[in-house]
Amino acid sequence: LAKTTQPISMDSYEGQEVNITCSHNNIATNDYITWYQQFPSQGPRFIIQGYKTKVTNEVASLFIPADRKSSTLSLPRVSLSDTAVYYCLVGNAGGTSYGKLTFGQGTILTVHP
Amino acid sequence: ETGVTQTPRHLVMGMTNKKSLKCEQHLGHNAMYWYKQSAKKPLELMFVYSLEERVENNSVPSRFSPECPNSSHLFLHLHTLQPEDSALYLCASSQGTGPRGNTGELFFGEGSRLTVL
């Protein structure tokens, strides 16, 4: 089971770029890396997913080094509405391995005016 | 709108009551999940169903009883709960079968906030 480690909290200001790093030293060959965003009293929402190198979509970028033992979520030009908890999830529930889809503590991002 | 709908959004029940949480997904997925999120704790995986068969049960007390009548619906039946069971219960779905399995792209509902008195 690929355990993930993230900073508990981060602070930023509007307009800045925010990078949140997740460590997953025992990631398996067929594991994917997925990031979620969660607002209070709501379900987590998928942000981005990758396997290796760099992935970019309309809201974020995901950087994964060659050894895949960590990943960095990059949020460009954050706004107040980006204040949320961000989770890194590592796994591949092929077959009956659904128990691998467990979440860590997450990172509380607070964006200040 | 994520395509996963949970009802009720809020539920208050006594320890002797019996109630059920309902989840419905409109995404054509074949795997559904129940997660529990207590205050200031990470999400805890409770149950997983794939193609209507339970494939994961993470040592959840028997006072929680899941039911998956078809691939679009998932229930969590509650009876004789304890105050510490008060939490946000989240349902999720994914395309969980095939050669790539489930890569971790989960679609969550808004959750059901449960308070046990």
mmCIF file of N, CA, C and O in Angstrom, chain B residues 1-65:
data_model
loop_
_atom_site.group_PDB
_atom_site.id
_atom_site.type_symbol
_atom_site.label_atom_id
_atom_site.label_comp_id
_atom_site.label_asym_id
_atom_site.label_seq_id
_atom_site.Cartn_x
_atom_site.Cartn_y
_atom_site.Cartn_z
ATOM 1 N N GLU B 1 -22.106 19.648 -10.202
ATOM 2 C CA GLU B 1 -22.796 18.351 -10.383
ATOM 3 C C GLU B 1 -21.790 17.295 -10.840
ATOM 4 O O GLU B 1 -21.176 17.411 -11.900
ATOM 5 N N THR B 2 -21.612 16.273 -10.002
ATOM 6 C CA THR B 2 -20.594 15.272 -10.304
ATOM 7 C C THR B 2 -21.181 14.033 -10.925
ATOM 8 O O THR B 2 -20.443 13.141 -11.343
ATOM 9 N N GLY B 3 -22.502 13.921 -10.989
ATOM 10 C CA GLY B 3 -23.115 12.709 -11.485
ATOM 11 C C GLY B 3 -23.372 11.688 -10.404
ATOM 12 O O GLY B 3 -23.848 10.594 -10.686
ATOM 13 N N VAL B 4 -23.027 12.028 -9.162
ATOM 14 C CA VAL B 4 -23.270 11.144 -8.023
ATOM 15 C C VAL B 4 -24.156 11.914 -7.038
ATOM 16 O O VAL B 4 -23.765 12.982 -6.565
ATOM 17 N N THR B 5 -25.316 11.375 -6.746
ATOM 18 C CA THR B 5 -26.303 12.048 -5.902
ATOM 19 C C THR B 5 -26.514 11.277 -4.617
ATOM 20 O O THR B 5 -26.765 10.066 -4.652
ATOM 21 N N GLN B 6 -26.416 11.991 -3.499
ATOM 22 C CA GLN B 6 -26.629 11.354 -2.205
ATOM 23 C C GLN B 6 -27.829 11.978 -1.504
ATOM 24 O O GLN B 6 -28.005 13.194 -1.516
ATOM 25 N N THR B 7 -28.630 11.128 -0.861
ATOM 26 C CA THR B 7 -29.746 11.588 -0.050
ATOM 27 C C THR B 7 -29.853 10.745 1.211
ATOM 28 O O THR B 7 -29.518 9.547 1.189
ATOM 29 N N PRO B 8 -30.285 11.345 2.320
ATOM 30 C CA PRO B 8 -30.484 12.785 2.490
ATOM 31 C C PRO B 8 -29.162 13.510 2.657
ATOM 32 O O PRO B 8 -28.135 12.888 2.898
ATOM 33 N N ARG B 9 -29.152 14.802 2.552
ATOM 34 C CA ARG B 9 -27.933 15.575 2.771
ATOM 35 C C ARG B 9 -27.632 15.705 4.268
ATOM 36 O O ARG B 9 -26.472 15.782 4.665
ATOM 37 N N HIS B 10 -28.672 15.730 5.060
ATOM 38 C CA HIS B 10 -28.502 15.827 6.514
ATOM 39 C C HIS B 10 -29.449 14.827 7.176
ATOM 40 O O HIS B 10 -30.591 14.667 6.738
ATOM 41 N N LEU B 11 -28.960 14.194 8.222
ATOM 42 C CA LEU B 11 -29.768 13.208 8.944
ATOM 43 C C LEU B 11 -29.405 13.250 10.421
ATOM 44 O O LEU B 11 -28.233 13.195 10.774
ATOM 45 N N VAL B 12 -30.437 13.355 11.250
ATOM 46 C CA VAL B 12 -30.251 13.288 12.700
ATOM 47 C C VAL B 12 -31.026 12.077 13.195
ATOM 48 O O VAL B 12 -32.193 11.921 12.858
ATOM 49 N N MET B 13 -30.373 11.227 13.942
ATOM 50 C CA MET B 13 -31.045 10.038 14.424
ATOM 51 C C MET B 13 -30.609 9.680 15.832
ATOM 52 O O MET B 13 -29.491 10.021 16.252
ATOM 53 N N GLY B 14 -31.514 9.014 16.532
ATOM 54 C CA GLY B 14 -31.190 8.514 17.850
ATOM 55 C C GLY B 14 -30.486 7.177 17.746
ATOM 56 O O GLY B 14 -30.450 6.553 16.688
ATOM 57 N N MET B 15 -29.919 6.750 18.843
ATOM 58 C CA MET B 15 -29.131 5.518 18.830
ATOM 59 C C MET B 15 -29.975 4.278 18.572
ATOM 60 O O MET B 15 -29.449 3.246 18.160
ATOM 61 N N THR B 16 -31.277 4.367 18.787
ATOM 62 C CA THR B 16 -32.117 3.189 18.576
ATOM 63 C C THR B 16 -32.818 3.198 17.217
ATOM 64 O O THR B 16 -33.528 2.269 16.878
ATOM 65 N N ASN B 17 -32.623 4.263 16.445
ATOM 66 C CA ASN B 17 -33.297 4.372 15.149
ATOM 67 C C ASN B 17 -32.665 3.471 14.104
ATOM 68 O O ASN B 17 -31.519 3.011 14.238
ATOM 69 N N LYS B 18 -33.429 3.263 13.023
ATOM 70 C CA LYS B 18 -32.914 2.619 11.822
ATOM 71 C C LYS B 18 -33.166 3.567 10.664
ATOM 72 O O LYS B 18 -34.293 4.008 10.453
ATOM 73 N N LYS B 19 -32.115 3.875 9.952
ATOM 74 C CA LYS B 19 -32.237 4.760 8.799
ATOM 75 C C LYS B 19 -31.337 4.251 7.695
ATOM 76 O O LYS B 19 -30.509 3.354 7.902
ATOM 77 N N SER B 20 -31.491 4.840 6.507
ATOM 78 C CA SER B 20 -30.647 4.448 5.379
ATOM 79 C C SER B 20 -30.168 5.668 4.620
ATOM 80 O O SER B 20 -30.894 6.658 4.488
ATOM 81 N N LEU B 21 -28.956 5.589 4.128
ATOM 82 C CA LEU B 21 -28.405 6.587 3.223
ATOM 83 C C LEU B 21 -28.457 6.001 1.814
ATOM 84 O O LEU B 21 -28.203 4.813 1.613
ATOM 85 N N LYS B 22 -28.741 6.880 0.864
ATOM 86 C CA LYS B 22 -28.869 6.422 -0.516
ATOM 87 C C LYS B 22 -27.881 7.150 -1.414
ATOM 88 O O LYS B 22 -27.613 8.342 -1.235
ATOM 89 N N CYS B 23 -27.354 6.425 -2.375
ATOM 90 C CA CYS B 23 -26.441 6.999 -3.355
ATOM 91 C C CYS B 23 -26.834 6.504 -4.738
ATOM 92 O O CYS B 23 -27.136 5.311 -4.923
ATOM 93 N N GLU B 24 -26.835 7.403 -5.691
ATOM 94 C CA GLU B 24 -27.157 7.045 -7.075
ATOM 95 C C GLU B 24 -26.151 7.701 -8.006
ATOM 96 O O GLU B 24 -25.852 8.885 -7.860
ATOM 97 N N GLN B 25 -25.618 6.925 -8.938
ATOM 98 C CA GLN B 25 -24.681 7.506 -9.891
ATOM 99 C C GLN B 25 -25.225 7.356 -11.307
ATOM 100 O O GLN B 25 -25.804 6.337 -11.672
ATOM 101 N N HIS B 26 -25.015 8.423 -12.088
ATOM 102 C CA HIS B 26 -25.539 8.499 -13.456
ATOM 103 C C HIS B 26 -24.401 8.500 -14.471
ATOM 104 O O HIS B 26 -24.504 9.096 -15.542
ATOM 105 N N LEU B 27 -23.300 7.874 -14.117
ATOM 106 C CA LEU B 27 -22.090 7.947 -14.935
ATOM 107 C C LEU B 27 -21.787 6.641 -15.669
ATOM 108 O O LEU B 27 -20.785 6.575 -16.387
ATOM 109 N N GLY B 28 -22.595 5.631 -15.443
ATOM 110 C CA GLY B 28 -22.330 4.346 -16.077
ATOM 111 C C GLY B 28 -21.142 3.613 -15.490
ATOM 112 O O GLY B 28 -20.589 2.707 -16.117
ATOM 113 N N HIS B 29 -20.737 3.992 -14.284
ATOM 114 C CA HIS B 29 -19.614 3.329 -13.626
ATOM 115 C C HIS B 29 -20.030 1.982 -13.066
ATOM 116 O O HIS B 29 -21.216 1.707 -12.866
ATOM 117 N N ASN B 30 -19.033 1.141 -12.793
ATOM 118 C CA ASN B 30 -19.360 -0.190 -12.278
ATOM 119 C C ASN B 30 -18.770 -0.462 -10.907
ATOM 120 O O ASN B 30 -18.795 -1.602 -10.434
ATOM 121 N N ALA B 31 -18.215 0.546 -10.267
ATOM 122 C CA ALA B 31 -17.727 0.385 -8.895
ATOM 123 C C ALA B 31 -18.255 1.546 -8.058
ATOM 124 O O ALA B 31 -18.293 2.691 -8.519
ATOM 125 N N MET B 32 -18.681 1.237 -6.829
ATOM 126 C CA MET B 32 -19.199 2.269 -5.925
ATOM 127 C C MET B 32 -18.603 2.065 -4.540
ATOM 128 O O MET B 32 -18.277 0.944 -4.151
ATOM 129 N N TYR B 33 -18.487 3.185 -3.821
ATOM 130 C CA TYR B 33 -17.743 3.185 -2.559
ATOM 131 C C TYR B 33 -18.512 3.965 -1.492
ATOM 132 O O TYR B 33 -19.210 4.931 -1.797
ATOM 133 N N TRP B 34 -18.332 3.559 -0.259
ATOM 134 C CA TRP B 34 -18.730 4.372 0.897
ATOM 135 C C TRP B 34 -17.462 4.757 1.668
ATOM 136 O O TRP B 34 -16.641 3.899 2.003
ATOM 137 N N TYR B 35 -17.343 6.081 1.936
ATOM 138 C CA TYR B 35 -16.276 6.604 2.767
ATOM 139 C C TYR B 35 -16.912 7.313 3.966
ATOM 140 O O TYR B 35 -17.989 7.884 3.867
ATOM 141 N N LYS B 36 -16.181 7.292 5.072
ATOM 142 C CA LYS B 36 -16.587 8.047 6.259
ATOM 143 C C LYS B 36 -15.545 9.122 6.507
ATOM 144 O O LYS B 36 -14.340 8.860 6.456
ATOM 145 N N GLN B 37 -16.021 10.340 6.797
ATOM 146 C CA GLN B 37 -15.099 11.419 7.129
ATOM 147 C C GLN B 37 -15.531 12.061 8.434
ATOM 148 O O GLN B 37 -16.527 12.780 8.477
ATOM 149 N N SER B 38 -14.791 11.799 9.490
ATOM 150 C CA SER B 38 -15.040 12.424 10.786
ATOM 151 C C SER B 38 -14.293 13.743 10.844
ATOM 152 O O SER B 38 -13.406 14.005 10.033
ATOM 153 N N ALA B 39 -14.650 14.547 11.820
ATOM 154 C CA ALA B 39 -14.049 15.876 11.946
ATOM 155 C C ALA B 39 -12.529 15.775 12.050
ATOM 156 O O ALA B 39 -11.997 15.013 12.843
ATOM 157 N N LYS B 40 -11.861 16.522 11.200
ATOM 158 C CA LYS B 40 -10.401 16.649 11.216
ATOM 159 C C LYS B 40 -9.692 15.312 11.050
ATOM 160 O O LYS B 40 -8.608 15.099 11.587
ATOM 161 N N LYS B 41 -10.316 14.397 10.343
ATOM 162 C CA LYS B 41 -9.696 13.104 10.046
ATOM 163 C C LYS B 41 -9.725 12.862 8.549
ATOM 164 O O LYS B 41 -10.575 13.398 7.845
ATOM 165 N N PRO B 42 -8.822 12.038 8.053
ATOM 166 C CA PRO B 42 -8.867 11.717 6.627
ATOM 167 C C PRO B 42 -10.059 10.832 6.294
ATOM 168 O O PRO B 42 -10.653 10.234 7.189
ATOM 169 N N LEU B 43 -10.359 10.743 5.043
ATOM 170 C CA LEU B 43 -11.438 9.869 4.609
ATOM 171 C C LEU B 43 -11.082 8.418 4.894
ATOM 172 O O LEU B 43 -9.977 7.977 4.619
ATOM 173 N N GLU B 44 -12.044 7.685 5.447
ATOM 174 C CA GLU B 44 -11.847 6.273 5.730
ATOM 175 C C GLU B 44 -12.698 5.446 4.772
ATOM 176 O O GLU B 44 -13.919 5.627 4.722
ATOM 177 N N LEU B 45 -12.072 4.562 4.040
ATOM 178 C CA LEU B 45 -12.809 3.689 3.136
ATOM 179 C C LEU B 45 -13.568 2.650 3.955
ATOM 180 O O LEU B 45 -12.984 1.954 4.787
ATOM 181 N N MET B 46 -14.877 2.542 3.705
ATOM 182 C CA MET B 46 -15.713 1.590 4.447
ATOM 183 C C MET B 46 -16.018 0.354 3.609
ATOM 184 O O MET B 46 -15.741 -0.759 4.010
ATOM 185 N N PHE B 47 -16.631 0.588 2.470
ATOM 186 C CA PHE B 47 -17.074 -0.528 1.620
ATOM 187 C C PHE B 47 -16.828 -0.198 0.153
ATOM 188 O O PHE B 47 -16.865 0.960 -0.246
ATOM 189 N N VAL B 48 -16.596 -1.251 -0.624
ATOM 190 C CA VAL B 48 -16.462 -1.113 -2.064
ATOM 191 C C VAL B 48 -17.296 -2.194 -2.726
ATOM 192 O O VAL B 48 -17.260 -3.357 -2.320
ATOM 193 N N TYR B 49 -18.033 -1.809 -3.750
ATOM 194 C CA TYR B 49 -18.772 -2.761 -4.573
ATOM 195 C C TYR B 49 -18.288 -2.636 -6.010
ATOM 196 O O TYR B 49 -18.144 -1.534 -6.540
ATOM 197 N N SER B 50 -18.044 -3.751 -6.617
ATOM 198 C CA SER B 50 -17.695 -3.791 -8.029
ATOM 199 C C SER B 50 -18.659 -4.740 -8.720
ATOM 200 O O SER B 50 -18.776 -5.894 -8.314
ATOM 201 N N LEU B 51 -19.348 -4.221 -9.711
ATOM 202 C CA LEU B 51 -20.360 -5.026 -10.419
ATOM 203 C C LEU B 51 -21.329 -5.662 -9.425
ATOM 204 O O LEU B 51 -21.666 -6.835 -9.516
ATOM 205 N N GLU B 52 -21.736 -4.840 -8.464
ATOM 206 C CA GLU B 52 -22.735 -5.210 -7.468
ATOM 207 C C GLU B 52 -22.271 -6.254 -6.469
ATOM 208 O O GLU B 52 -23.070 -6.726 -5.643
ATOM 209 N N GLU B 53 -21.012 -6.616 -6.482
ATOM 210 C CA GLU B 53 -20.494 -7.539 -5.481
ATOM 211 C C GLU B 53 -19.548 -6.777 -4.549
ATOM 212 O O GLU B 53 -18.723 -5.987 -5.001
ATOM 213 N N ARG B 54 -19.685 -7.058 -3.241
ATOM 214 C CA ARG B 54 -18.807 -6.394 -2.300
ATOM 215 C C ARG B 54 -17.399 -6.955 -2.421
ATOM 216 O O ARG B 54 -17.188 -8.165 -2.328
ATOM 217 N N VAL B 55 -16.436 -6.087 -2.670
ATOM 218 C CA VAL B 55 -15.052 -6.538 -2.822
ATOM 219 C C VAL B 55 -14.151 -6.022 -1.713
ATOM 220 O O VAL B 55 -12.999 -6.395 -1.623
ATOM 221 N N GLU B 56 -14.656 -5.151 -0.877
ATOM 222 C CA GLU B 56 -13.841 -4.600 0.191
ATOM 223 C C GLU B 56 -14.724 -4.255 1.360
ATOM 224 O O GLU B 56 -15.790 -3.673 1.209
ATOM 225 N N ASN B 57 -14.291 -4.623 2.538
ATOM 226 C CA ASN B 57 -15.012 -4.287 3.761
ATOM 227 C C ASN B 57 -13.953 -4.057 4.814
ATOM 228 O O ASN B 57 -13.361 -4.995 5.332
ATOM 229 N N ASN B 58 -13.678 -2.812 5.108
ATOM 230 C CA ASN B 58 -12.557 -2.477 5.977
ATOM 231 C C ASN B 58 -12.912 -2.540 7.456
ATOM 232 O O ASN B 58 -12.866 -1.541 8.148
ATOM 233 N N SER B 59 -13.258 -3.719 7.936
ATOM 234 C CA SER B 59 -13.504 -3.918 9.364
ATOM 235 C C SER B 59 -14.499 -2.921 9.916
ATOM 236 O O SER B 59 -14.278 -2.325 10.971
ATOM 237 N N VAL B 60 -15.568 -2.738 9.195
ATOM 238 C CA VAL B 60 -16.601 -1.799 9.621
ATOM 239 C C VAL B 60 -17.574 -2.509 10.562
ATOM 240 O O VAL B 60 -17.965 -3.658 10.291
ATOM 241 N N PRO B 61 -17.983 -1.856 11.665
ATOM 242 C CA PRO B 61 -18.928 -2.488 12.597
ATOM 243 C C PRO B 61 -20.214 -2.912 11.891
ATOM 244 O O PRO B 61 -20.659 -2.269 10.929
ATOM 245 N N SER B 62 -20.830 -3.974 12.385
ATOM 246 C CA SER B 62 -22.018 -4.531 11.741
ATOM 247 C C SER B 62 -23.231 -3.621 11.835
ATOM 248 O O SER B 62 -24.231 -3.860 11.155
ATOM 249 N N ARG B 63 -23.167 -2.564 12.621
ATOM 250 C CA ARG B 63 -24.286 -1.619 12.667
ATOM 251 C C ARG B 63 -24.375 -0.812 11.364
ATOM 252 O O ARG B 63 -25.342 -0.092 11.148
ATOM 253 N N PHE B 64 -23.363 -0.930 10.523
ATOM 254 C CA PHE B 64 -23.402 -0.361 9.173
ATOM 255 C C PHE B 64 -23.567 -1.518 8.193
ATOM 256 O O PHE B 64 -22.722 -2.423 8.151
ATOM 257 N N SER B 65 -24.608 -1.474 7.387
ATOM 258 C CA SER B 65 -24.883 -2.575 6.468
ATOM 259 C C SER B 65 -25.085 -2.022 5.068
ATOM 260 O O SER B 65 -26.056 -1.325 4.801
#
